[in-house]
Coordinates of C-alpha atoms in Angstrom, one line a residue:
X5 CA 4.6 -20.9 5.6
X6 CA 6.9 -18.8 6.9
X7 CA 6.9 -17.3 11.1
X8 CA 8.9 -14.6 11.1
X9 CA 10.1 -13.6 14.7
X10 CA 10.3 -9.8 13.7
X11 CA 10.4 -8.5 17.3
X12 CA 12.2 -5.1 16.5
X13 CA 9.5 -4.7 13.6
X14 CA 6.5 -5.3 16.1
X15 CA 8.2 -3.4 19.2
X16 CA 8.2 -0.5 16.5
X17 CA 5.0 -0.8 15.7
X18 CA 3.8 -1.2 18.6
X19 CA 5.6 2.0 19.8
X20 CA 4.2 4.1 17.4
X21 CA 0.5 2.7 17.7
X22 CA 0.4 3.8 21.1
X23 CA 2.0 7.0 21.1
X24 CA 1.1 8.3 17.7
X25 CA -2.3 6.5 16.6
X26 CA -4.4 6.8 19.4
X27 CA -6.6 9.9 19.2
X28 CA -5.4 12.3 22.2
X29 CA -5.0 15.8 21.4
X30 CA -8.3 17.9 21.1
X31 CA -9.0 19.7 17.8
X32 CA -12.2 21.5 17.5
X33 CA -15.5 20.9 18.8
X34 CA -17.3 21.4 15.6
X35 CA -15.0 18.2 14.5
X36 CA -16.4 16.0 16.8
X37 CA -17.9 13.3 14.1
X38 CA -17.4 9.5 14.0
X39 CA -16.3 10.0 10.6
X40 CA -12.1 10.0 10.1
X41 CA -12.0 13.8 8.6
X42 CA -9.3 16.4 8.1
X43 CA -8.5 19.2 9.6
X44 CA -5.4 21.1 7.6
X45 CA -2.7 18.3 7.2
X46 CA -4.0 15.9 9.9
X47 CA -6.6 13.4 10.2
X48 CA -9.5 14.2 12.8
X49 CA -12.3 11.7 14.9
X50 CA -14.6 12.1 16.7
X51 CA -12.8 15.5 17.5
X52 CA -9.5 14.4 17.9
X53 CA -6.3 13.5 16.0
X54 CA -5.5 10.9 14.4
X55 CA -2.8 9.1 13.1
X56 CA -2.1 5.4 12.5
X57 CA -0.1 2.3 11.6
X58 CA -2.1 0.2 10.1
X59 CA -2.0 -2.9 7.7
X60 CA -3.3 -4.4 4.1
X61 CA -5.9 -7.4 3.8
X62 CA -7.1 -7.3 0.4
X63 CA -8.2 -10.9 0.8
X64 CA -10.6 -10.3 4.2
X65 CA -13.9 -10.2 1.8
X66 CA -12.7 -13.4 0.3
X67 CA -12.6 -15.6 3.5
X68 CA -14.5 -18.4 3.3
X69 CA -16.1 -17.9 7.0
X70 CA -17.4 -15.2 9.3
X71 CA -15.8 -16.5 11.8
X72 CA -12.3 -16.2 9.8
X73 CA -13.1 -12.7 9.3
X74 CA -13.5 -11.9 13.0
X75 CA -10.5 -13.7 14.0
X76 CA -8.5 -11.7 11.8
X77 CA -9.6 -8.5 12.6
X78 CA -9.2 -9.3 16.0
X79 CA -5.8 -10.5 16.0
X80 CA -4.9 -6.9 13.9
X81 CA -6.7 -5.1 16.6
X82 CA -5.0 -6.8 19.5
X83 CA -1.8 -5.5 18.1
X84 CA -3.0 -2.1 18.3
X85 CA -3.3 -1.7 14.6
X86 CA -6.4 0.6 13.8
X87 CA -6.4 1.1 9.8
X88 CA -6.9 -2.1 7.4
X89 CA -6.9 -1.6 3.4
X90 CA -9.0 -3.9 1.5
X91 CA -10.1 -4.5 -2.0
X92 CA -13.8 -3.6 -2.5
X93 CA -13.6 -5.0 -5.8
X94 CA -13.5 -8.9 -7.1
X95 CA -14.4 -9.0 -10.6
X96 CA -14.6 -12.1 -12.8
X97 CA -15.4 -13.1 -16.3
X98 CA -16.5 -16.4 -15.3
X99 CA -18.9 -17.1 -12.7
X100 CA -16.9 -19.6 -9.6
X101 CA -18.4 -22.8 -8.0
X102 CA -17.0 -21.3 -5.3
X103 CA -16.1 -18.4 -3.4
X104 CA -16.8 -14.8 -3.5
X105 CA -17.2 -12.5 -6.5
X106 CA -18.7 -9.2 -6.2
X107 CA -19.1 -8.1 -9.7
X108 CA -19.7 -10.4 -13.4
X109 CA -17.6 -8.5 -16.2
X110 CA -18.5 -10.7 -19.3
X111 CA -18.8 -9.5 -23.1
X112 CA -19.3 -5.8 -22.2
X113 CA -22.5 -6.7 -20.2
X114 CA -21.6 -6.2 -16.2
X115 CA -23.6 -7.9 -13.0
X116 CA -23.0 -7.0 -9.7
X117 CA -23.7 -9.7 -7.0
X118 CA -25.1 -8.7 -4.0
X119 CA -25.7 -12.0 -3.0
X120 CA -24.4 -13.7 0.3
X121 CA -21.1 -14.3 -1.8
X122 CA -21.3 -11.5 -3.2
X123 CA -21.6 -7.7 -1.7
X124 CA -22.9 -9.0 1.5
X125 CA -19.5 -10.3 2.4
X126 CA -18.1 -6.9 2.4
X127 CA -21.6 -6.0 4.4
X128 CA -20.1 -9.1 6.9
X129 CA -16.7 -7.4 6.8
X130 CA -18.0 -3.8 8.0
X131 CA -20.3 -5.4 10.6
X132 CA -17.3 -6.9 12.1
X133 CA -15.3 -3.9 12.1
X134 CA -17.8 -2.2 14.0
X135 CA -17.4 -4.5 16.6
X136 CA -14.2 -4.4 17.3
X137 CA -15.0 -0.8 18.2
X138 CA -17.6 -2.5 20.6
X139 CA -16.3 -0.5 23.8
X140 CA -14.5 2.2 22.9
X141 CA -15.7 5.8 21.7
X142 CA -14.5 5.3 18.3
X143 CA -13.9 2.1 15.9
X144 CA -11.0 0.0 16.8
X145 CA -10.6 -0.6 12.9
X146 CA -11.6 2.0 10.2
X147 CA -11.3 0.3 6.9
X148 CA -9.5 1.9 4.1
X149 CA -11.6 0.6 0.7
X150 CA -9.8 0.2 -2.7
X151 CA -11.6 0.1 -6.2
X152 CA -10.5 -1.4 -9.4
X153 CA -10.4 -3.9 -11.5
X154 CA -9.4 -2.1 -14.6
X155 CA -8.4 -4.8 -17.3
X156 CA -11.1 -7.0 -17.2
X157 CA -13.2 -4.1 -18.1
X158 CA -10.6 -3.3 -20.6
X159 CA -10.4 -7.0 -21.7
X160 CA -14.4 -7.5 -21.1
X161 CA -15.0 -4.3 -23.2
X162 CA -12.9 -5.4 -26.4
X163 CA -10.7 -3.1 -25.6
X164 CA -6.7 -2.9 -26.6
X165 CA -4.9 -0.5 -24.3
X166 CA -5.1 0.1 -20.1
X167 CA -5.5 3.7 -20.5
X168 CA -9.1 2.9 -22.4
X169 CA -10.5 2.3 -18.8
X170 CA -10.2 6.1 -17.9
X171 CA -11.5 7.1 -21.0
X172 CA -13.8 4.8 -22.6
X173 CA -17.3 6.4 -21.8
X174 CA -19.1 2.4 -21.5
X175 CA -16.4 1.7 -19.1
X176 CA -16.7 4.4 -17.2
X177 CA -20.5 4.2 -16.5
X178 CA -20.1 0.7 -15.3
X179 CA -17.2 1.6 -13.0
X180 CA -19.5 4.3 -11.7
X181 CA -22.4 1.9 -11.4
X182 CA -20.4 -0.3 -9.6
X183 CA -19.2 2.6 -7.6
X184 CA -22.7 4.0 -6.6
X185 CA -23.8 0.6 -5.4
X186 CA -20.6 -0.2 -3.1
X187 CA -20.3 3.4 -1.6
X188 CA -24.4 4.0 -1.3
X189 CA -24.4 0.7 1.3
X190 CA -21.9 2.7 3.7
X191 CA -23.1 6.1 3.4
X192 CA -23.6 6.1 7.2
X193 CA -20.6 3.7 8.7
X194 CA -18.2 5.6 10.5
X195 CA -15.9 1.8 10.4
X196 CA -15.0 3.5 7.1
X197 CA -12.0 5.4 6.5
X198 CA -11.6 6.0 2.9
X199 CA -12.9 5.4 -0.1
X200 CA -9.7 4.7 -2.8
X201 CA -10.5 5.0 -6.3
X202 CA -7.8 2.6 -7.2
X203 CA -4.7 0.7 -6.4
X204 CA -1.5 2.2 -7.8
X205 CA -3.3 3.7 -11.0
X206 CA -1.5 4.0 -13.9
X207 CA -1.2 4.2 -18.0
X208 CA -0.1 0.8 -18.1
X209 CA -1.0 -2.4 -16.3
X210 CA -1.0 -5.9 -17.5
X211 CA -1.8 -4.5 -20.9
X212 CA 0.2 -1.4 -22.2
X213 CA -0.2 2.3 -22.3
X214 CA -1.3 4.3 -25.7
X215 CA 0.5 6.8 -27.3
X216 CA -2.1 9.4 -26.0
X217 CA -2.4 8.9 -22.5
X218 CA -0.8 11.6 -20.3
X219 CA -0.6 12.6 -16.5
X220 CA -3.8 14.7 -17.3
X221 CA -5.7 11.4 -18.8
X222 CA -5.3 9.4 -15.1
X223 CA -6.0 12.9 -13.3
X224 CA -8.9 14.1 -14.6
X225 CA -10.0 10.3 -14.2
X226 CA -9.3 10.9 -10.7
X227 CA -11.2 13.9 -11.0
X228 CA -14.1 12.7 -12.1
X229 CA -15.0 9.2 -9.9
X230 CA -14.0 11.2 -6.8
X231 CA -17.0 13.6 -7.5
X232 CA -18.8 11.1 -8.3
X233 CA -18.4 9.7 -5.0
X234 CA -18.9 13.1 -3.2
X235 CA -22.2 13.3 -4.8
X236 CA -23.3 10.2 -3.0
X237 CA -21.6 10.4 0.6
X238 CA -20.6 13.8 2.5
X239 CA -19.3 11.9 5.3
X240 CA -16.4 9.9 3.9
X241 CA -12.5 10.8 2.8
X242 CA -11.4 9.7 -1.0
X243 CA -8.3 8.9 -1.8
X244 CA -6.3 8.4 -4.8
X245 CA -4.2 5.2 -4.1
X246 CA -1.7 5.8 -6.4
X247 CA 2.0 4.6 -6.0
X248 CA 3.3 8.7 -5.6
X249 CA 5.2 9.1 -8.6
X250 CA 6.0 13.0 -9.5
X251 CA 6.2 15.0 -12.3
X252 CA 7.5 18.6 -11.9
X253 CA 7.8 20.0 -15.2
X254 CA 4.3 18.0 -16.2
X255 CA 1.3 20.6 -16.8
X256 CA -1.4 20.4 -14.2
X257 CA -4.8 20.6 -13.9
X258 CA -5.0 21.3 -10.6
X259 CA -2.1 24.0 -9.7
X260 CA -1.2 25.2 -6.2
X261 CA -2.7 28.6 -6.1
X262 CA -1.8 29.5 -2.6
X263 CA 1.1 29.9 -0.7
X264 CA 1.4 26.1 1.2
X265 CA 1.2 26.2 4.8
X266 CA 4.6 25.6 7.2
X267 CA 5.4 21.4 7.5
X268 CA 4.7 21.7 11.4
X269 CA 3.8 24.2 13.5
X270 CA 6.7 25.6 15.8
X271 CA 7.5 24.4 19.2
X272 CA 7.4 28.1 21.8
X273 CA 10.6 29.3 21.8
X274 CA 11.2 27.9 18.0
X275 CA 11.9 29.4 14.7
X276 CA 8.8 29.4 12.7
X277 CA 9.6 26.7 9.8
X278 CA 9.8 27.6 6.1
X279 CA 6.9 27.0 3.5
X280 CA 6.3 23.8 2.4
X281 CA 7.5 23.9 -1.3
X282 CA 6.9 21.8 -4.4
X283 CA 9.3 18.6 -5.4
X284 CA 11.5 19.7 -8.0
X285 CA 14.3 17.9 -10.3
X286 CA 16.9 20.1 -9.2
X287 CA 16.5 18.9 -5.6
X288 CA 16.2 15.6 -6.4
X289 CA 19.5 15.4 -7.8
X290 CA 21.3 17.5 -5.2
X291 CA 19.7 15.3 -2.4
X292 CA 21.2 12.1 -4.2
X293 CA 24.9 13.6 -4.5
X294 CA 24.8 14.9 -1.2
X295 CA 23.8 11.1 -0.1
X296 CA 26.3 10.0 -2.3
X297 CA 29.3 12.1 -0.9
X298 CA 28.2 11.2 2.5
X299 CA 28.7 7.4 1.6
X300 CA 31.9 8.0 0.3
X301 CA 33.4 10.3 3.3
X302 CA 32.2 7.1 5.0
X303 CA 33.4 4.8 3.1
X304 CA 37.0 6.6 2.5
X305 CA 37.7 6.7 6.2
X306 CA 36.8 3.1 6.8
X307 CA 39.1 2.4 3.7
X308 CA 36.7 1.0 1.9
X309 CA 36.1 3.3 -0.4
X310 CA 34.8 1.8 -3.8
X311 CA 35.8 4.2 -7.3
X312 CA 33.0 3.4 -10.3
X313 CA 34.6 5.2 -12.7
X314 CA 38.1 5.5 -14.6
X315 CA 41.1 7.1 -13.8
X316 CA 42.6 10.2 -16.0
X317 CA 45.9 12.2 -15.4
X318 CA 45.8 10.3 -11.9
X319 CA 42.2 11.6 -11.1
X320 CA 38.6 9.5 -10.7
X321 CA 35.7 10.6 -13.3
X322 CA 31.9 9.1 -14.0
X323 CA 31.7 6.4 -16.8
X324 CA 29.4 7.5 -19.1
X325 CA 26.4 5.4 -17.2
X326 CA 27.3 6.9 -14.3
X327 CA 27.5 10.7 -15.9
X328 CA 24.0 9.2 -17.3
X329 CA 22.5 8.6 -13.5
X330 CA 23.1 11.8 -12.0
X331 CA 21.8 14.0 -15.1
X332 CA 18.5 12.2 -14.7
X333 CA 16.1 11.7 -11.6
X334 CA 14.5 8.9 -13.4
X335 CA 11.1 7.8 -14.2
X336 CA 9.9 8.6 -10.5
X337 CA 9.9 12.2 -11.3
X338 CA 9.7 12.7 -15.1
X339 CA 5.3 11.4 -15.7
X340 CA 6.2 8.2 -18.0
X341 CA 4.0 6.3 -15.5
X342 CA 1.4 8.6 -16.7
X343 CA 0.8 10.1 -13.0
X344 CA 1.6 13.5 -11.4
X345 CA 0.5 12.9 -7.4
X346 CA 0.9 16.3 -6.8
X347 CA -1.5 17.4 -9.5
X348 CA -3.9 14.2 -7.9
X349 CA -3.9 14.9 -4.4
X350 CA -4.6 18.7 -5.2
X351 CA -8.0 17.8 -6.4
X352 CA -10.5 19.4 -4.5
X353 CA -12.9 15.9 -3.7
X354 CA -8.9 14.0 -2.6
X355 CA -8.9 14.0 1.0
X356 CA -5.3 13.4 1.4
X357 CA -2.1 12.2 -0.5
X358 CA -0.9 8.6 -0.8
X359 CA 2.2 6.8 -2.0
X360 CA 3.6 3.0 -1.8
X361 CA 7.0 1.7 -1.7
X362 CA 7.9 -1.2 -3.3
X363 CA 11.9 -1.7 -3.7
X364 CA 11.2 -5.1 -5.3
X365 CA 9.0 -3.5 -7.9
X366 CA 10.3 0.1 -8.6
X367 CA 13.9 1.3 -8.3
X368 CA 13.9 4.5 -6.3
X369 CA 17.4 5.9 -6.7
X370 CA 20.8 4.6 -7.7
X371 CA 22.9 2.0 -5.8
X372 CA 25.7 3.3 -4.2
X373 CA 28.5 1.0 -4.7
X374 CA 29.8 2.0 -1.2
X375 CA 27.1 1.2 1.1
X376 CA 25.4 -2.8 1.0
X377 CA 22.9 -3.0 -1.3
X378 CA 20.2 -3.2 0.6
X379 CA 20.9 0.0 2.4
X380 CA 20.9 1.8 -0.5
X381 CA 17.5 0.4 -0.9
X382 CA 17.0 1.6 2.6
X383 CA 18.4 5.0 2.3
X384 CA 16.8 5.3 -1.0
X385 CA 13.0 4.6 0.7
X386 CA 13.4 6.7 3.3
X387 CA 13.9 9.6 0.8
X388 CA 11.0 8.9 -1.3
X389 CA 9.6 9.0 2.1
X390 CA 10.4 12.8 3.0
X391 CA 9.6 13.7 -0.6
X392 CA 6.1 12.7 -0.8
X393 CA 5.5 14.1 3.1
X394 CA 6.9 17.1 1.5
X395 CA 4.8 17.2 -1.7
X396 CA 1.8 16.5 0.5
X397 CA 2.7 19.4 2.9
X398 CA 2.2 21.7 -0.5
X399 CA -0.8 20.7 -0.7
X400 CA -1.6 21.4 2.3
X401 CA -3.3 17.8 2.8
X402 CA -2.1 14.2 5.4
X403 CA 0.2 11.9 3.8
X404 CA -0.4 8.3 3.6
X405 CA 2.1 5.8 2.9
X406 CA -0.5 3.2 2.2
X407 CA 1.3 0.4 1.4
X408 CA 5.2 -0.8 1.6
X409 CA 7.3 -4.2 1.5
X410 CA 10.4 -5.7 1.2
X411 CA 11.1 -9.4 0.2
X412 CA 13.4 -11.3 2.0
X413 CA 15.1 -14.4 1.0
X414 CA 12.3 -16.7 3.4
X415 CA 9.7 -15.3 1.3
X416 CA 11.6 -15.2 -2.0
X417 CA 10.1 -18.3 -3.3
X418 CA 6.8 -16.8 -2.8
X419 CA 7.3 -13.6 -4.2
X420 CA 5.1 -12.9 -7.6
X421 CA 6.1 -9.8 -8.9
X422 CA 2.7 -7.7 -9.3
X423 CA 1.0 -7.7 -12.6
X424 CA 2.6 -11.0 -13.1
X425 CA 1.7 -14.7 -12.3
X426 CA 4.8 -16.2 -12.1
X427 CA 7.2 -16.6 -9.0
X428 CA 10.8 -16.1 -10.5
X429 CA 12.5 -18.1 -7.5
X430 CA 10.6 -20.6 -6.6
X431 CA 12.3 -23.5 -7.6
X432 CA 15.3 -22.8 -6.3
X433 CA 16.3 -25.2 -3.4
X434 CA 15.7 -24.9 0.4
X435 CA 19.5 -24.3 1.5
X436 CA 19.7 -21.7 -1.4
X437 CA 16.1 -19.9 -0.1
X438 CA 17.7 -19.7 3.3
X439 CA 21.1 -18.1 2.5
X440 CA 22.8 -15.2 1.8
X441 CA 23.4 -16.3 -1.7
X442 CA 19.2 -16.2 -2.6
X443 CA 17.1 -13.7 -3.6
X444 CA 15.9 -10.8 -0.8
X445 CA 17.3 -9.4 2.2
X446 CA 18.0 -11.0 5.2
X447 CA 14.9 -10.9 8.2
X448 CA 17.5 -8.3 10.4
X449 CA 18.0 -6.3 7.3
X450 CA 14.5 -5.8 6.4
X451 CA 13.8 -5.6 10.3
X452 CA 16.3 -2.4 10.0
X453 CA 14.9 -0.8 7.0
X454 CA 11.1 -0.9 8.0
X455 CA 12.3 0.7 11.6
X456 CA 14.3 3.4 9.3
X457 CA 11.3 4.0 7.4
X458 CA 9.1 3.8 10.5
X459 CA 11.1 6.6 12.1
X460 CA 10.9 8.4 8.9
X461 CA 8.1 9.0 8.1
X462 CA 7.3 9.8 11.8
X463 CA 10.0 12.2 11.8
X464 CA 8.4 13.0 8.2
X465 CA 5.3 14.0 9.4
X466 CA 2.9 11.3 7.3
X467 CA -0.3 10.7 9.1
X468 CA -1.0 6.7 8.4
X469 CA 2.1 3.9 7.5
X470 CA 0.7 1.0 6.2
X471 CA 2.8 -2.4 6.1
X472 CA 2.1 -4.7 3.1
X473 CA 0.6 -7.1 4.1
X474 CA -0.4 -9.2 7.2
X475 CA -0.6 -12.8 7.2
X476 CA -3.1 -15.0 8.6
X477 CA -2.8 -19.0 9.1
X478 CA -5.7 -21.5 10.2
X479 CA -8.2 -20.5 8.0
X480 CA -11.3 -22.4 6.3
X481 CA -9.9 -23.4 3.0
X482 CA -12.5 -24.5 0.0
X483 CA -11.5 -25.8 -3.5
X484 CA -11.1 -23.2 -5.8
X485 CA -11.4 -20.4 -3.4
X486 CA -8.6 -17.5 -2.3
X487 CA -7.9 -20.0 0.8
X488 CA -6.6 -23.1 -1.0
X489 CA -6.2 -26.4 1.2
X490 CA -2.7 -26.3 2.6
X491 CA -2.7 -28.6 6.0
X492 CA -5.2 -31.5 6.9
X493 CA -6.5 -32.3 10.4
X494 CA -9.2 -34.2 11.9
X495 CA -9.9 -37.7 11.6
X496 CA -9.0 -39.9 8.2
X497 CA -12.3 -39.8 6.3
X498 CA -12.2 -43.5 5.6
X499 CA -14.9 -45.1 7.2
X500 CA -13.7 -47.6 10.2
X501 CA -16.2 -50.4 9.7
X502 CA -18.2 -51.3 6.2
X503 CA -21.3 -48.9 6.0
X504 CA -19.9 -46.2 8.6
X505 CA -20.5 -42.6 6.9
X506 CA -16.9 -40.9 6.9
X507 CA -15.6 -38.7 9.5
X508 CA -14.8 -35.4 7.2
X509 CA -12.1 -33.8 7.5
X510 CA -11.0 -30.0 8.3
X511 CA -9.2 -28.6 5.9
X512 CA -7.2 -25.2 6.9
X513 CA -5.1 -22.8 4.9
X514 CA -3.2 -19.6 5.1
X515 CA -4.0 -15.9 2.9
X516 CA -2.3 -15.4 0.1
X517 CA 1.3 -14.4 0.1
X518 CA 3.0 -13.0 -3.0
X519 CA 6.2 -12.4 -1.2
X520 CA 5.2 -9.8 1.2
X521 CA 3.4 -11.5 3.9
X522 CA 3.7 -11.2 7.5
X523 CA 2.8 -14.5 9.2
X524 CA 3.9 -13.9 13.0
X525 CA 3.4 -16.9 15.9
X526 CA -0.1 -16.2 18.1
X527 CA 2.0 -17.0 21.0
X528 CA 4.2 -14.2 20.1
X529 CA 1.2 -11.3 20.2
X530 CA 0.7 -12.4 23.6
X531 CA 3.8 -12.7 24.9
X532 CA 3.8 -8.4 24.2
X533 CA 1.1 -7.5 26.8

């Protein structure tokens, strides 16, 4: 386990909780509900605004205790923290002796468990929510909840392909069941911030994409569950959940009609800003080179200019991979991944426009040989940061970065790339974990790029950042359960005389951590206030 003393991180986060989250500024009477709505590109309670830092649990509806599930929530509340993303899905094929499950996807037949393991533990996990919120005019944590599950209907189903889940019609009506019975228990809890239809949808997954599926197969998918859902609850945002990628020249189902509204409103005395416009390739590229010249007018007058190409009749040129780069702006942008965001978040029944970041997982720009590699990652994230606020300001709808991380070498033995099961460095030794020389960034370096990205997308205009993911030590651990035995204490169970019943023990572990995780020393919370 890893306690990482990430006080510029915190102090951050801290600062932006308290003068950006907390609902302050009036918006409109007829707004005043304790459900989060919008209002234009903003989020709105209880007839104020709201935006928020906020953090993911997937693993709160797996904790083996209530009393685990309070703790948590209060120790994310006491930091000011007011938005938690969790799963609302846990399917299986196999029925645990332990633990929770909340739906049986076995031999195309599906059973959803809404037994005290089952959907009552997300039941528990709104409750508890709610009273956070005990004293205050609004929740202290609204819970952002994410759907899935997708291959193990694919698998489940005899399917072949990931893309069959949005299209197969016997999938489909059992993710819709499924849907109907989660969202129908919560019609009426304002604790509730958003129903997401899934995390970081795609044409592929751990099984791969057909030939056939498009950025208009995962849209109208989309499409389709989020009117689903509107037709049971009026009172709740949807979301899409998906990672953000872009695809300009893709063709939409869902075009912008209207002229977009300005980014912000201006300040008296100000200009009145320009239209919020679409992405496109062509700015793309020119905001890279211009990123690219900066480095190197940097880089020149600190000497340290680095030339990646070859030299002809005395002058620099791009190598062919290099001419390659710039011509392109890459997968992000160009619907491979099978999703248009734009097209997404445009859908009438979308509430508002999310995106992740995920250096570790998705390149998201070139390196620049003249800048550390890790600020290129840096400079790189906080572009795809002004892009998607942009793309979200078309739209005319918030932006949520709902989910972002960074490894760094502490956690590099940890780290399990996603759709994967395997942690590529975990065998390397201690002193190599620890140094330069391993996998990750260094704690001050990821320290400086989540400020940067902090400040961006404040600057930005997005409406909710949300770290990935918090880490939480001490809790009831159970064989065979997402909370594995890590630490023993108590007394030894062996009896002390023949005939004496043993003392049990108390067996404690930590959530999961896939590299991402944010375990952070109780003493340190308090030491804050």
């Amino acid at each position: 386990m890893n306690f990482l003393p990430w006080g510029t991180l915190f102090f951050s986060i801290l600062w932006a909780s308290v003068v950006s989250a907390i609902p302050s500024r009036t918006i409109d009477t007829r707004a005043s509900s304790p459900f989060v709505s919008t209002s234009g590109s903003g989020f709105v309670v209880n007839g104020s605004s709201l935006k928020y830092i906020g953090t993911n649990v997937y693993w709160l509806p797996t904790l083996n205790t209530n009393e685990d599930i309070r703790n948590t929530l209060a120790n994310i509340s006491a930091l000011g923290i007011k938005v938690v993303r969790l799963w609302a899905f846990n399917d299986v094929d196999t029925i645990p002796v332990n633990g929770t499950w909340l739906q049986l996807i076995q031999n195309g037949t599906v059973t959803v468990n809404n037994g005290p393991n089952g959907l009552q533990k997300l039941d528990t996990v709104i409750q508890l929510a709610e009273e956070q919120g005990l004293y205050t005019l609004d929740p202290c944590i609204f819970l952002i909840m994410t759907l899935g599950g997708m291959d193990t209907y694919v698998r489940q189903f005899g399917l072949q392909t990931h893309d069959e889940f949005y299209t197969n019609p016997s999938v489909l009506t059992s993710f819709l069941n499924y849907t109907t019975q989660v969202v129908s228990r919560y019609v009426n809890s304002p604790s509730v911030f958003s129903y997401e239809l899934a995390n970081d949808a795609r044409c592929n997954s751990t099984l791969p994409a057909s030939a056939t599926c498009t950025t208009e197969t995962i849209t109208a998918w989309h499409a389709t569950v989020a009117a689903h859902i509107r037709s049971i609850d009026p009172n709740h945002l949807i979301s899409s959940g998906v990672g953000g990628y872009l695809c300009p020249d893709c063709t939409k189902l869902y075009p912008l009609t209207a002229p977009a509204p300005p980014v912000t409103s201006p300040a008296p005395g100000k200009k009145k800003r320009s239209q919020a416009k679409p992405v496109t390739k062509k700015q793309i590229l020119r905001e890279q080179s211009e990123r690219r010249r900066r480095n190197r007018e940097v880089a020149k007058r600190a000497g340290t200019l680095v030339e990646d190409g070859v030299r002809v009749r005395g002058r620099w040129v791009s190598t062919a991979t290099k001419r390659q780069q710039s011509s392109t702006s890459g997968s992000l942008y160009d619907g491979s991944y099978g999703v248009d965001s734009q097209d997404i978040s445009n859908i009438p029944d979308i509430g508002f426009s999310s995106f992740q970041l995920f250096p570790d997982q998705q390149s998201y720009g070139p390196d620049d040989p003249n800048v550390p590699s890790w600020q290129s990652i840096e400079q790189n994230g906080a572009q795809w940061i002004t892009t998607q606020a942009q793309s979200a300001a078309a739209v005319g709808k918030p932006a949520v970065l709902t989910a972002f991380g960074l490894v760094t070498q502490a956690n590099a033995p940890d780290f399990v790339p996603f759709n994967s099961t395997v942690a590529p460095f975990a065998s390397e030794n201690l002193a190599k974990r620890q140094s330069t020389l391993g996998y990750g960034v260094t704690d001050q370096q990821q320290a400086t790029t989540y400020t940067t990205w902090l400040d961006t997308g404040i600057a930005s205009g997005l409406n909710g950042i949300v770290q990935y993911q918090w880490g939480q030590s001490g809790l009831t651990a159970e064989p065979g359960t997402t909370i594995s035995p890590s630490t023993t204490t108590g007394e030894s169970p062996t009896p002390s005389s023949p005939g004496e019943t043993p003392t049990p023990q108390q067996t404690t572990g930590e959530s999961p951590n896939d590299g991402y995780a944010m375990f952070v020393v109780q003493s340190f919370y308090s030491d804050m206030y």
